[in-house]
Amino acid sequence: MNKNYFEVKRAGINTTFQDQGRGNLYHIGIPFSGAMDNRNFQISNKLVGNELNSPSIEFAYQGPLLKYFGDKINFAITGDVKFVVRKKNNNIVGNCYQSFTLENDDELDIISTNKSVYGYLAVSGEFDIDYQWSSCSVNTKANIGANNGKKIEDAQKIYISKINNNLSDKKLNYTNTKIENIRVIQGTNFDYFSDQGKSFFFEKEFIVSKLSDRMGMRLEGPKIENIVDTNIKSEGLIKGVIQVPADGNPIIMLSDHGTIGGYPKIAVVISADYDKLVQLTPGSKIKFKKVELADAETLFKLYDLETENLISQI
Amino acid sequence: MIKNISNLGDAALYCDFGSDVNKEINSRVIRYFKSIQKENIDGINNLTPSYNKLIVSFDLKKKNFQTIKKLIENLNVIDSDELASNKIKIPVCCDEKFSLDIKRLEEKLKINRDKIYQKFFGKEFFCYMTGFIAGMPFLGDLEKEMRANRLETPRVKVPKGSVGLTEQFANVYTFESPGGWNIIGNTPLVIFDGSKENNPNLINPGDKVIFEQITKDQHNNYYE
């Protein structure tokens, strides 16, 4: 049996198993899911010597408090996160982007994220969890993925079936940068909005609302007026699409989004800006900046190269 | 057969088959969807067929808009046989605690609830697509007098099993989810079963569906 495990003393706010998600299921209504901030997810795995797509634990705002039982294991936390390792005789204040060792009876307290939403915990081993459609990623709305498709809960145990043998210390010099300007490509229903609505969209500030989660980010700001029809015939969505319902408040589709929607699409967030978008906390200010498809493709290449470069430094 | 292909963001193709919603256009979309699915093109990571659009999502690390567009344009899609079809009955309870928007609908449609139920139950619907949330069927068509717009501000939580109407369509919320449809009742039937990896959806595009009214007791005791 698994002799290595965490006992969950405090689950945190929204703590789930995630990998890179599951594709090719939009047509039956199942979104990608997967780690919200893919760069930080991949880096967490590299820091503990795992495959880049290994399951890690994603948490939002407040992370879990975990007591560890078992053989020595390494872990790493990425994002902008405050955490402490409590050992028998001393406490170690943790740093993100650095591997640490846990021994039997140690406690890992992931206290909170700093001015960001998501953080990642990877361990040098394999979590003993179920896969559904070849991914562990948890979608709590549809109860799909590991842990019966549910958040990690207080008092449960998280088993580790296999620990990597060669534990080596790893570190990366990296600081998350915040963005206020979100770059977008015009959406397929851009012409549904009034001239004033269009100019408000690109000129005014929007505030990230509290009603934001893994499915979507609601925004507050000037109302975007629709002059054609506040409904369209329902059609497919992808992450990053910005829909504007009749009340004029934009909603950005995030990783657990509904696969089909019937509100006009004013714009789509470019792939290069997605990881940073999801880290914006409620109350953050956003401004949208228009780019063309060719620019978005170049920006993604640069972002992807930068991610690969960071990973190769570890 | 595709009227126009444009880009939806930087990692998806937006294939437009027309603006009307009818079975003919929808069948065309579904045939394209099945043909592309069969090709198993490296880099395509999702296909979303809907009434009259097909969205082809791809991995921007492997492909880009132009390369996928060319592949889709050069695809030879043959009009195949009629779509396979099952007939499914859905029990629905319209007790007050379930029919969240019936008052709103009476006002929007200017017909009373008895008439609304009469026009809704026993009628045969056609499944155009599934999605939004896992397994949710989009069923048409409602008569002209029964067509209402979505709620102005979508609900943050629509209860699981809710049966909703909007425009010419009916649907079933297979999970608790945000949503803007006018809710008239609730079904105890499981429409999506995620433990079935191969065929989790009870209702699939092309299927025929009939709603049947049940009482509160029948709803409560459905699985006993």
Tab-separated table of N, CA, C and O in Angstrom, chain A residues 143-251:
chain	number	residue	atom	x	y	z
A	143	ASN	N	-17.950	17.497	-12.058
A	143	ASN	CA	-17.370	16.390	-11.283
A	143	ASN	C	-16.580	15.434	-12.157
A	143	ASN	O	-16.774	14.218	-12.143
A	144	ILE	N	-15.677	16.018	-12.924
A	144	ILE	CA	-14.819	15.228	-13.800
A	144	ILE	C	-13.384	15.316	-13.276
A	144	ILE	O	-12.968	16.362	-12.792
A	145	GLY	N	-12.644	14.214	-13.391
A	145	GLY	CA	-11.236	14.208	-13.053
A	145	GLY	C	-10.927	13.504	-11.746
A	145	GLY	O	-11.763	12.796	-11.190
A	146	ALA	N	-9.686	13.712	-11.259
A	146	ALA	CA	-9.211	13.046	-10.052
A	146	ALA	C	-10.058	13.429	-8.838
A	146	ALA	O	-10.839	14.384	-8.888
A	147	ASN	N	-9.901	12.676	-7.743
A	147	ASN	CA	-10.586	12.996	-6.484
A	147	ASN	C	-12.106	13.096	-6.685
A	147	ASN	O	-12.763	13.971	-6.125
A	148	ASN	N	-12.637	12.210	-7.523
A	148	ASN	CA	-14.071	12.191	-7.871
A	148	ASN	C	-14.555	13.526	-8.433
A	148	ASN	O	-15.718	13.896	-8.264
A	149	GLY	N	-13.655	14.227	-9.080
A	149	GLY	CA	-14.033	15.496	-9.689
A	149	GLY	C	-14.317	16.583	-8.682
A	149	GLY	O	-15.008	17.550	-8.993
A	150	LYS	N	-13.787	16.431	-7.473
A	150	LYS	CA	-14.076	17.415	-6.416
A	150	LYS	C	-12.809	18.129	-5.965
A	150	LYS	O	-11.698	17.661	-6.179
A	151	LYS	N	-13.036	19.263	-5.304
A	151	LYS	CA	-11.929	19.967	-4.657
A	151	LYS	C	-11.329	19.063	-3.598
A	151	LYS	O	-12.012	18.190	-3.062
A	152	ILE	N	-10.081	19.300	-3.242
A	152	ILE	CA	-9.490	18.597	-2.107
A	152	ILE	C	-10.153	19.132	-0.838
A	152	ILE	O	-10.384	20.337	-0.706
A	153	GLU	N	-10.523	18.215	0.067
A	153	GLU	CA	-11.294	18.607	1.245
A	153	GLU	C	-10.515	18.395	2.541
A	153	GLU	O	-9.573	17.604	2.589
A	154	ASP	N	-10.981	19.086	3.581
A	154	ASP	CA	-10.374	18.941	4.910
A	154	ASP	C	-10.386	17.473	5.319
A	154	ASP	O	-11.353	16.766	5.067
A	155	ALA	N	-9.319	17.040	5.953
A	155	ALA	CA	-9.207	15.708	6.570
A	155	ALA	C	-9.010	14.558	5.584
A	155	ALA	O	-8.814	13.418	5.998
A	156	GLN	N	-9.029	14.843	4.293
A	156	GLN	CA	-8.778	13.731	3.373
A	156	GLN	C	-7.272	13.448	3.306
A	156	GLN	O	-6.455	14.215	3.826
A	157	LYS	N	-6.917	12.324	2.672
A	157	LYS	CA	-5.505	12.005	2.494
A	157	LYS	C	-5.162	12.050	1.004
A	157	LYS	O	-5.982	11.711	0.167
A	158	ILE	N	-3.940	12.487	0.730
A	158	ILE	CA	-3.463	12.513	-0.647
A	158	ILE	C	-2.291	11.542	-0.715
A	158	ILE	O	-1.239	11.787	-0.110
A	159	TYR	N	-2.470	10.435	-1.406
A	159	TYR	CA	-1.442	9.402	-1.445
A	159	TYR	C	-0.458	9.635	-2.585
A	159	TYR	O	-0.819	10.127	-3.655
A	160	ILE	N	0.774	9.260	-2.318
A	160	ILE	CA	1.826	9.368	-3.333
A	160	ILE	C	2.324	7.945	-3.612
A	160	ILE	O	2.800	7.256	-2.703
A	161	SER	N	2.134	7.504	-4.852
A	161	SER	CA	2.402	6.094	-5.140
A	161	SER	C	3.878	5.826	-5.422
A	161	SER	O	4.353	4.722	-5.260
A	162	LYS	N	4.602	6.849	-5.855
A	162	LYS	CA	5.981	6.613	-6.249
A	162	LYS	C	6.786	7.873	-6.003
A	162	LYS	O	6.341	8.977	-6.338
A	163	ILE	N	7.961	7.743	-5.413
A	163	ILE	CA	8.819	8.912	-5.183
A	163	ILE	C	10.053	8.789	-6.076
A	163	ILE	O	10.631	7.707	-6.206
A	164	ASN	N	10.439	9.895	-6.714
A	164	ASN	CA	11.671	9.876	-7.519
A	164	ASN	C	12.853	9.607	-6.592
A	164	ASN	O	12.923	10.159	-5.503
A	165	ASN	N	13.785	8.792	-7.058
A	165	ASN	CA	14.892	8.423	-6.188
A	165	ASN	C	15.954	9.495	-6.032
A	165	ASN	O	16.431	9.755	-4.946
A	166	ASN	N	16.314	10.114	-7.152
A	166	ASN	CA	17.386	11.103	-6.989
A	166	ASN	C	16.819	12.491	-6.719
A	166	ASN	O	16.368	13.196	-7.595
A	167	LEU	N	16.834	12.856	-5.456
A	167	LEU	CA	16.329	14.161	-5.056
A	167	LEU	C	17.468	15.159	-5.152
A	167	LEU	O	18.463	15.048	-4.449
A	168	SER	N	17.339	16.118	-6.071
A	168	SER	CA	18.392	17.136	-6.137
A	168	SER	C	17.752	18.505	-5.974
A	168	SER	O	16.605	18.723	-6.350
A	169	ASP	N	18.483	19.430	-5.379
A	169	ASP	CA	17.967	20.764	-5.139
A	169	ASP	C	17.956	21.564	-6.430
A	169	ASP	O	18.940	21.567	-7.172
A	170	LYS	N	16.857	22.219	-6.666
A	170	LYS	CA	16.737	23.005	-7.898
A	170	LYS	C	16.164	24.365	-7.581
A	170	LYS	O	15.420	24.527	-6.622
A	171	LYS	N	16.533	25.306	-8.442
A	171	LYS	CA	16.124	26.682	-8.182
A	171	LYS	C	16.040	27.433	-9.501
A	171	LYS	O	16.782	27.144	-10.439
A	172	LEU	N	15.140	28.394	-9.558
A	172	LEU	CA	15.029	29.232	-10.746
A	172	LEU	C	14.865	30.673	-10.302
A	172	LEU	O	14.130	30.956	-9.350
A	173	ASN	N	15.585	31.561	-10.970
A	173	ASN	CA	15.384	32.985	-10.692
A	173	ASN	C	14.264	33.500	-11.567
A	173	ASN	O	14.423	33.660	-12.768
A	174	TYR	N	13.124	33.738	-10.967
A	174	TYR	CA	11.996	34.187	-11.766
A	174	TYR	C	11.025	34.929	-10.880
A	174	TYR	O	10.750	34.520	-9.752
A	175	THR	N	10.509	36.027	-11.381
A	175	THR	CA	9.460	36.756	-10.673
A	175	THR	C	8.290	36.933	-11.622
A	175	THR	O	8.473	37.321	-12.778
A	176	ASN	N	7.111	36.624	-11.147
A	176	ASN	CA	5.919	36.848	-11.958
A	176	ASN	C	5.710	38.338	-12.159
A	176	ASN	O	5.793	39.099	-11.208
A	177	THR	N	5.433	38.719	-13.392
A	177	THR	CA	5.098	40.121	-13.620
A	177	THR	C	3.582	40.219	-13.809
A	177	THR	O	2.949	39.300	-14.311
A	178	LYS	N	3.048	41.337	-13.375
A	178	LYS	CA	1.604	41.556	-13.537
A	178	LYS	C	1.363	42.355	-14.799
A	178	LYS	O	2.194	43.160	-15.211
A	179	ILE	N	0.212	42.113	-15.433
A	179	ILE	CA	-0.110	42.962	-16.574
A	179	ILE	C	-1.449	43.642	-16.341
A	179	ILE	O	-2.333	43.105	-15.687
A	180	GLU	N	-1.562	44.832	-16.882
A	180	GLU	CA	-2.835	45.556	-16.845
A	180	GLU	C	-3.436	45.618	-18.233
A	180	GLU	O	-4.643	45.621	-18.383
A	181	ASN	N	-2.558	45.645	-19.228
A	181	ASN	CA	-3.043	45.672	-20.606
A	181	ASN	C	-3.200	44.242	-21.105
A	181	ASN	O	-2.222	43.495	-21.159
A	182	ILE	N	-4.418	43.878	-21.433
A	182	ILE	CA	-4.682	42.555	-21.976
A	182	ILE	C	-4.875	42.713	-23.479
A	182	ILE	O	-5.739	43.468	-23.928
A	183	ARG	N	-4.058	41.971	-24.227
A	183	ARG	CA	-4.141	42.107	-25.681
A	183	ARG	C	-5.188	41.151	-26.252
A	183	ARG	O	-5.265	39.985	-25.824
A	184	VAL	N	-5.996	41.667	-27.149
A	184	VAL	CA	-7.104	40.876	-27.695
A	184	VAL	C	-7.168	41.005	-29.211
A	184	VAL	O	-6.656	41.962	-29.788
A	185	ILE	N	-7.827	40.003	-29.810
A	185	ILE	CA	-8.160	40.056	-31.233
A	185	ILE	C	-9.661	40.319	-31.298
A	185	ILE	O	-10.425	39.793	-30.484
A	186	GLN	N	-10.071	41.144	-32.249
A	186	GLN	CA	-11.486	41.443	-32.416
A	186	GLN	C	-12.306	40.159	-32.537
A	186	GLN	O	-11.903	39.221	-33.212
A	187	GLY	N	-13.475	40.145	-31.900
A	187	GLY	CA	-14.313	38.947	-31.918
A	187	GLY	C	-15.214	38.880	-33.135
A	187	GLY	O	-15.312	39.840	-33.912
A	188	THR	N	-15.889	37.752	-33.300
A	188	THR	CA	-16.715	37.526	-34.483
A	188	THR	C	-18.011	38.347	-34.459
A	188	THR	O	-18.693	38.430	-35.470
A	189	ASN	N	-18.369	38.924	-33.317
A	189	ASN	CA	-19.572	39.774	-33.258
A	189	ASN	C	-19.225	41.220	-32.904
A	189	ASN	O	-20.040	41.951	-32.344
A	190	PHE	N	-18.015	41.631	-33.257
A	190	PHE	CA	-17.551	42.975	-32.898
A	190	PHE	C	-18.531	44.051	-33.372
A	190	PHE	O	-18.776	45.039	-32.681
A	191	ASP	N	-19.121	43.827	-34.556
A	191	ASP	CA	-20.016	44.833	-35.130
A	191	ASP	C	-21.393	44.885	-34.472
A	191	ASP	O	-22.226	45.690	-34.870
A	192	TYR	N	-21.628	44.039	-33.475
A	192	TYR	CA	-22.900	44.093	-32.758
A	192	TYR	C	-22.950	45.282	-31.801
A	192	TYR	O	-23.996	45.590	-31.253
A	193	PHE	N	-21.809	45.919	-31.570
A	193	PHE	CA	-21.757	46.932	-30.523
A	193	PHE	C	-21.699	48.342	-31.115
A	193	PHE	O	-21.190	48.543	-32.220
A	194	SER	N	-22.237	49.286	-30.364
A	194	SER	CA	-22.278	50.678	-30.831
A	194	SER	C	-20.856	51.228	-30.897
A	194	SER	O	-19.943	50.705	-30.264
A	195	ASP	N	-20.695	52.312	-31.668
A	195	ASP	CA	-19.370	52.941	-31.767
A	195	ASP	C	-18.857	53.317	-30.386
A	195	ASP	O	-17.679	53.143	-30.086
A	196	GLN	N	-19.788	53.819	-29.557
A	196	GLN	CA	-19.373	54.197	-28.206
A	196	GLN	C	-18.959	52.952	-27.414
A	196	GLN	O	-17.951	52.959	-26.712
A	197	GLY	N	-19.736	51.872	-27.560
A	197	GLY	CA	-19.418	50.615	-26.876
A	197	GLY	C	-18.041	50.112	-27.260
A	197	GLY	O	-17.238	49.725	-26.407
A	198	LYS	N	-17.750	50.143	-28.567
A	198	LYS	CA	-16.443	49.682	-29.055
A	198	LYS	C	-15.327	50.560	-28.495
A	198	LYS	O	-14.271	50.056	-28.102
A	199	SER	N	-15.548	51.873	-28.489
A	199	SER	CA	-14.455	52.735	-28.005
A	199	SER	C	-14.308	52.613	-26.488
A	199	SER	O	-13.187	52.609	-25.981
A	200	PHE	N	-15.416	52.460	-25.766
A	200	PHE	CA	-15.314	52.198	-24.321
A	200	PHE	C	-14.481	50.940	-24.075
A	200	PHE	O	-13.643	50.888	-23.182
A	201	PHE	N	-14.736	49.918	-24.893
A	201	PHE	CA	-14.068	48.636	-24.676
A	201	PHE	C	-12.546	48.779	-24.733
A	201	PHE	O	-11.827	48.158	-23.950
A	202	PHE	N	-12.074	49.609	-25.657
A	202	PHE	CA	-10.614	49.735	-25.794
A	202	PHE	C	-10.016	50.912	-25.031
A	202	PHE	O	-8.809	50.994	-24.888
A	203	GLU	N	-10.861	51.821	-24.561
A	203	GLU	CA	-10.288	53.016	-23.934
A	203	GLU	C	-10.473	53.063	-22.430
A	203	GLU	O	-9.674	53.651	-21.724
A	204	LYS	N	-11.534	52.453	-21.940
A	204	LYS	CA	-11.846	52.577	-20.509
A	204	LYS	C	-11.250	51.405	-19.711
A	204	LYS	O	-10.900	50.373	-20.266
A	205	GLU	N	-11.222	51.634	-18.405
A	205	GLU	CA	-10.739	50.581	-17.514
A	205	GLU	C	-11.881	49.673	-17.084
A	205	GLU	O	-13.000	50.122	-16.883
A	206	PHE	N	-11.565	48.412	-16.902
A	206	PHE	CA	-12.531	47.469	-16.340
A	206	PHE	C	-11.943	46.891	-15.062
A	206	PHE	O	-10.729	46.816	-14.906
A	207	ILE	N	-12.842	46.513	-14.154
A	207	ILE	CA	-12.404	45.969	-12.873
A	207	ILE	C	-12.808	44.499	-12.818
A	207	ILE	O	-13.945	44.145	-13.159
A	208	VAL	N	-11.884	43.642	-12.383
A	208	VAL	CA	-12.185	42.217	-12.226
A	208	VAL	C	-13.158	42.059	-11.054
A	208	VAL	O	-12.906	42.525	-9.948
A	209	SER	N	-14.299	41.410	-11.322
A	209	SER	CA	-15.331	41.264	-10.293
A	209	SER	C	-15.044	40.069	-9.390
A	209	SER	O	-14.278	39.166	-9.733
A	210	LYS	N	-15.687	40.085	-8.212
A	210	LYS	CA	-15.550	38.956	-7.285
A	210	LYS	C	-16.157	37.688	-7.860
A	210	LYS	O	-15.805	36.589	-7.456
A	211	LEU	N	-17.109	37.863	-8.781
A	211	LEU	CA	-17.768	36.692	-9.376
A	211	LEU	C	-16.889	36.103	-10.464
A	211	LEU	O	-17.283	35.996	-11.620
A	212	SER	N	-15.681	35.746	-10.106
A	212	SER	CA	-14.758	35.156	-11.071
A	212	SER	C	-14.257	33.844	-10.498
A	212	SER	O	-14.025	33.730	-9.295
A	213	ASP	N	-14.123	32.851	-11.357
A	213	ASP	CA	-13.617	31.553	-10.909
A	213	ASP	C	-12.939	30.859	-12.080
A	213	ASP	O	-12.599	31.520	-13.062
A	214	ARG	N	-12.763	29.533	-11.991
A	214	ARG	CA	-12.091	28.818	-13.078
A	214	ARG	C	-12.906	28.811	-14.366
A	214	ARG	O	-12.389	28.510	-15.429
A	215	MET	N	-14.199	29.098	-14.277
A	215	MET	CA	-15.042	29.110	-15.483
A	215	MET	C	-14.945	30.426	-16.242
A	215	MET	O	-14.943	30.440	-17.463
A	216	GLY	N	-14.944	31.506	-15.478
A	216	GLY	CA	-14.973	32.785	-16.156
A	216	GLY	C	-14.612	33.931	-15.255
A	216	GLY	O	-14.596	33.806	-14.028
A	217	MET	N	-14.275	35.059	-15.897
A	217	MET	CA	-13.927	36.273	-15.162
A	217	MET	C	-14.939	37.329	-15.566
A	217	MET	O	-15.039	37.679	-16.738
A	218	ARG	N	-15.720	37.782	-14.586
A	218	ARG	CA	-16.684	38.837	-14.890
A	218	ARG	C	-16.035	40.190	-14.660
A	218	ARG	O	-15.247	40.347	-13.734
A	219	LEU	N	-16.384	41.140	-15.512
A	219	LEU	CA	-15.781	42.464	-15.420
A	219	LEU	C	-16.842	43.514	-15.148
A	219	LEU	O	-17.993	43.377	-15.575
A	220	GLU	N	-16.432	44.559	-14.439
A	220	GLU	CA	-17.314	45.697	-14.192
A	220	GLU	C	-16.671	46.922	-14.791
A	220	GLU	O	-15.457	47.084	-14.740
A	221	GLY	N	-17.504	47.798	-15.311
A	221	GLY	CA	-16.971	49.015	-15.929
A	221	GLY	C	-18.074	49.666	-16.724
A	221	GLY	O	-19.251	49.413	-16.468
A	222	PRO	N	-17.698	50.490	-17.715
A	222	PRO	CA	-18.739	51.114	-18.533
A	222	PRO	C	-19.506	50.028	-19.281
A	222	PRO	O	-18.931	49.016	-19.695
A	223	LYS	N	-20.799	50.207	-19.416
A	223	LYS	CA	-21.615	49.214	-20.128
A	223	LYS	C	-21.300	49.279	-21.622
A	223	LYS	O	-21.203	50.360	-22.200
A	224	ILE	N	-21.153	48.097	-22.224
A	224	ILE	CA	-20.892	48.023	-23.665
A	224	ILE	C	-22.240	47.842	-24.364
A	224	ILE	O	-22.869	46.792	-24.252
A	225	GLU	N	-22.647	48.877	-25.080
A	225	GLU	CA	-23.978	48.864	-25.663
A	225	GLU	C	-24.036	48.025	-26.944
A	225	GLU	O	-23.211	48.176	-27.840
A	226	ASN	N	-25.064	47.183	-26.996
A	226	ASN	CA	-25.300	46.335	-28.152
A	226	ASN	C	-26.363	46.987	-29.024
A	226	ASN	O	-27.401	47.410	-28.517
A	227	ILE	N	-26.112	47.083	-30.343
A	227	ILE	CA	-27.113	47.727	-31.198
A	227	ILE	C	-27.716	46.753	-32.211
A	227	ILE	O	-28.535	47.144	-33.034
A	228	VAL	N	-27.321	45.494	-32.177
A	228	VAL	CA	-27.849	44.537	-33.158
A	228	VAL	C	-28.767	43.537	-32.479
A	228	VAL	O	-29.976	43.501	-32.724
A	229	ASP	N	-28.214	42.711	-31.597
A	229	ASP	CA	-28.994	41.679	-30.925
A	229	ASP	C	-28.165	41.214	-29.730
A	229	ASP	O	-26.977	40.948	-29.883
A	230	THR	N	-28.794	41.134	-28.571
A	230	THR	CA	-28.032	40.731	-27.385
A	230	THR	C	-27.901	39.217	-27.293
A	230	THR	O	-27.274	38.687	-26.400
A	231	ASN	N	-28.539	38.511	-28.221
A	231	ASN	CA	-28.387	37.057	-28.305
A	231	ASN	C	-27.846	36.701	-29.675
A	231	ASN	O	-28.184	37.346	-30.659
A	232	ILE	N	-27.036	35.649	-29.739
A	232	ILE	CA	-26.715	35.055	-31.034
A	232	ILE	C	-27.167	33.597	-30.964
A	232	ILE	O	-27.493	33.114	-29.873
A	233	LYS	N	-27.205	32.917	-32.080
A	233	LYS	CA	-27.495	31.486	-32.031
A	233	LYS	C	-26.312	30.821	-31.323
A	233	LYS	O	-25.169	31.045	-31.720
A	234	SER	N	-26.612	30.051	-30.302
A	234	SER	CA	-25.532	29.469	-29.506
A	234	SER	C	-24.497	28.791	-30.398
A	234	SER	O	-24.851	28.081	-31.341
A	235	GLU	N	-23.242	29.015	-30.068
A	235	GLU	CA	-22.163	28.423	-30.855
A	235	GLU	C	-20.938	28.223	-29.967
A	235	GLU	O	-20.929	28.646	-28.807
A	236	GLY	N	-19.939	27.550	-30.515
A	236	GLY	CA	-18.793	27.146	-29.718
A	236	GLY	C	-18.011	28.304	-29.117
A	236	GLY	O	-17.969	29.397	-29.666
A	237	LEU	N	-17.398	28.037	-27.981
A	237	LEU	CA	-16.542	29.013	-27.318
A	237	LEU	C	-15.163	28.393	-27.136
A	237	LEU	O	-15.011	27.175	-27.171
A	238	ILE	N	-14.186	29.246	-26.926
A	238	ILE	CA	-12.860	28.765	-26.532
A	238	ILE	C	-12.402	29.641	-25.370
A	238	ILE	O	-12.984	30.703	-25.128
A	239	LYS	N	-11.382	29.199	-24.659
A	239	LYS	CA	-10.946	30.026	-23.537
A	239	LYS	C	-10.373	31.334	-24.053
A	239	LYS	O	-9.772	31.382	-25.114
A	240	GLY	N	-10.647	32.398	-23.315
A	240	GLY	CA	-10.201	33.718	-23.735
A	240	GLY	C	-11.259	34.532	-24.460
A	240	GLY	O	-11.115	35.739	-24.620
A	241	VAL	N	-12.355	33.870	-24.896
A	241	VAL	CA	-13.427	34.613	-25.569
A	241	VAL	C	-14.074	35.573	-24.577
A	241	VAL	O	-14.327	35.218	-23.427
A	242	ILE	N	-14.338	36.800	-25.033
A	242	ILE	CA	-15.030	37.777	-24.185
A	242	ILE	C	-16.447	37.957	-24.732
A	242	ILE	O	-16.631	38.450	-25.844
A	243	GLN	N	-17.421	37.495	-23.952
A	243	GLN	CA	-18.829	37.637	-24.330
A	243	GLN	C	-19.404	38.853	-23.604
A	243	GLN	O	-19.019	39.139	-22.476
A	244	VAL	N	-20.349	39.505	-24.259
A	244	VAL	CA	-21.051	40.605	-23.596
A	244	VAL	C	-22.552	40.315	-23.604
A	244	VAL	O	-23.192	40.407	-24.642
A	245	PRO	N	-23.116	39.932	-22.451
A	245	PRO	CA	-24.556	39.717	-22.392
A	245	PRO	C	-25.321	41.040	-22.402
A	245	PRO	O	-24.711	42.108	-22.453
A	246	ALA	N	-26.643	40.948	-22.327
A	246	ALA	CA	-27.493	42.134	-22.486
A	246	ALA	C	-27.197	43.230	-21.467
A	246	ALA	O	-27.399	44.407	-21.752
A	247	ASP	N	-26.702	42.869	-20.288
A	247	ASP	CA	-26.439	43.912	-19.288
A	247	ASP	C	-25.182	44.742	-19.583
A	247	ASP	O	-24.882	45.693	-18.867
A	248	GLY	N	-24.440	44.366	-20.638
A	248	GLY	CA	-23.308	45.189	-21.079
A	248	GLY	C	-22.013	44.967	-20.326
A	248	GLY	O	-21.028	45.659	-20.575
A	249	ASN	N	-21.981	44.001	-19.408
A	249	ASN	CA	-20.761	43.707	-18.650
A	249	ASN	C	-20.020	42.510	-19.252
A	249	ASN	O	-20.558	41.405	-19.277
A	250	PRO	N	-18.786	42.701	-19.713
A	250	PRO	CA	-18.054	41.611	-20.370
A	250	PRO	C	-17.727	40.448	-19.416
A	250	PRO	O	-17.494	40.663	-18.225
A	251	ILE	N	-17.736	39.252	-19.974
A	251	ILE	CA	-17.323	38.048	-19.238
A	251	ILE	C	-16.257	37.343	-20.069
A	251	ILE	O	-16.484	37.066	-21.248
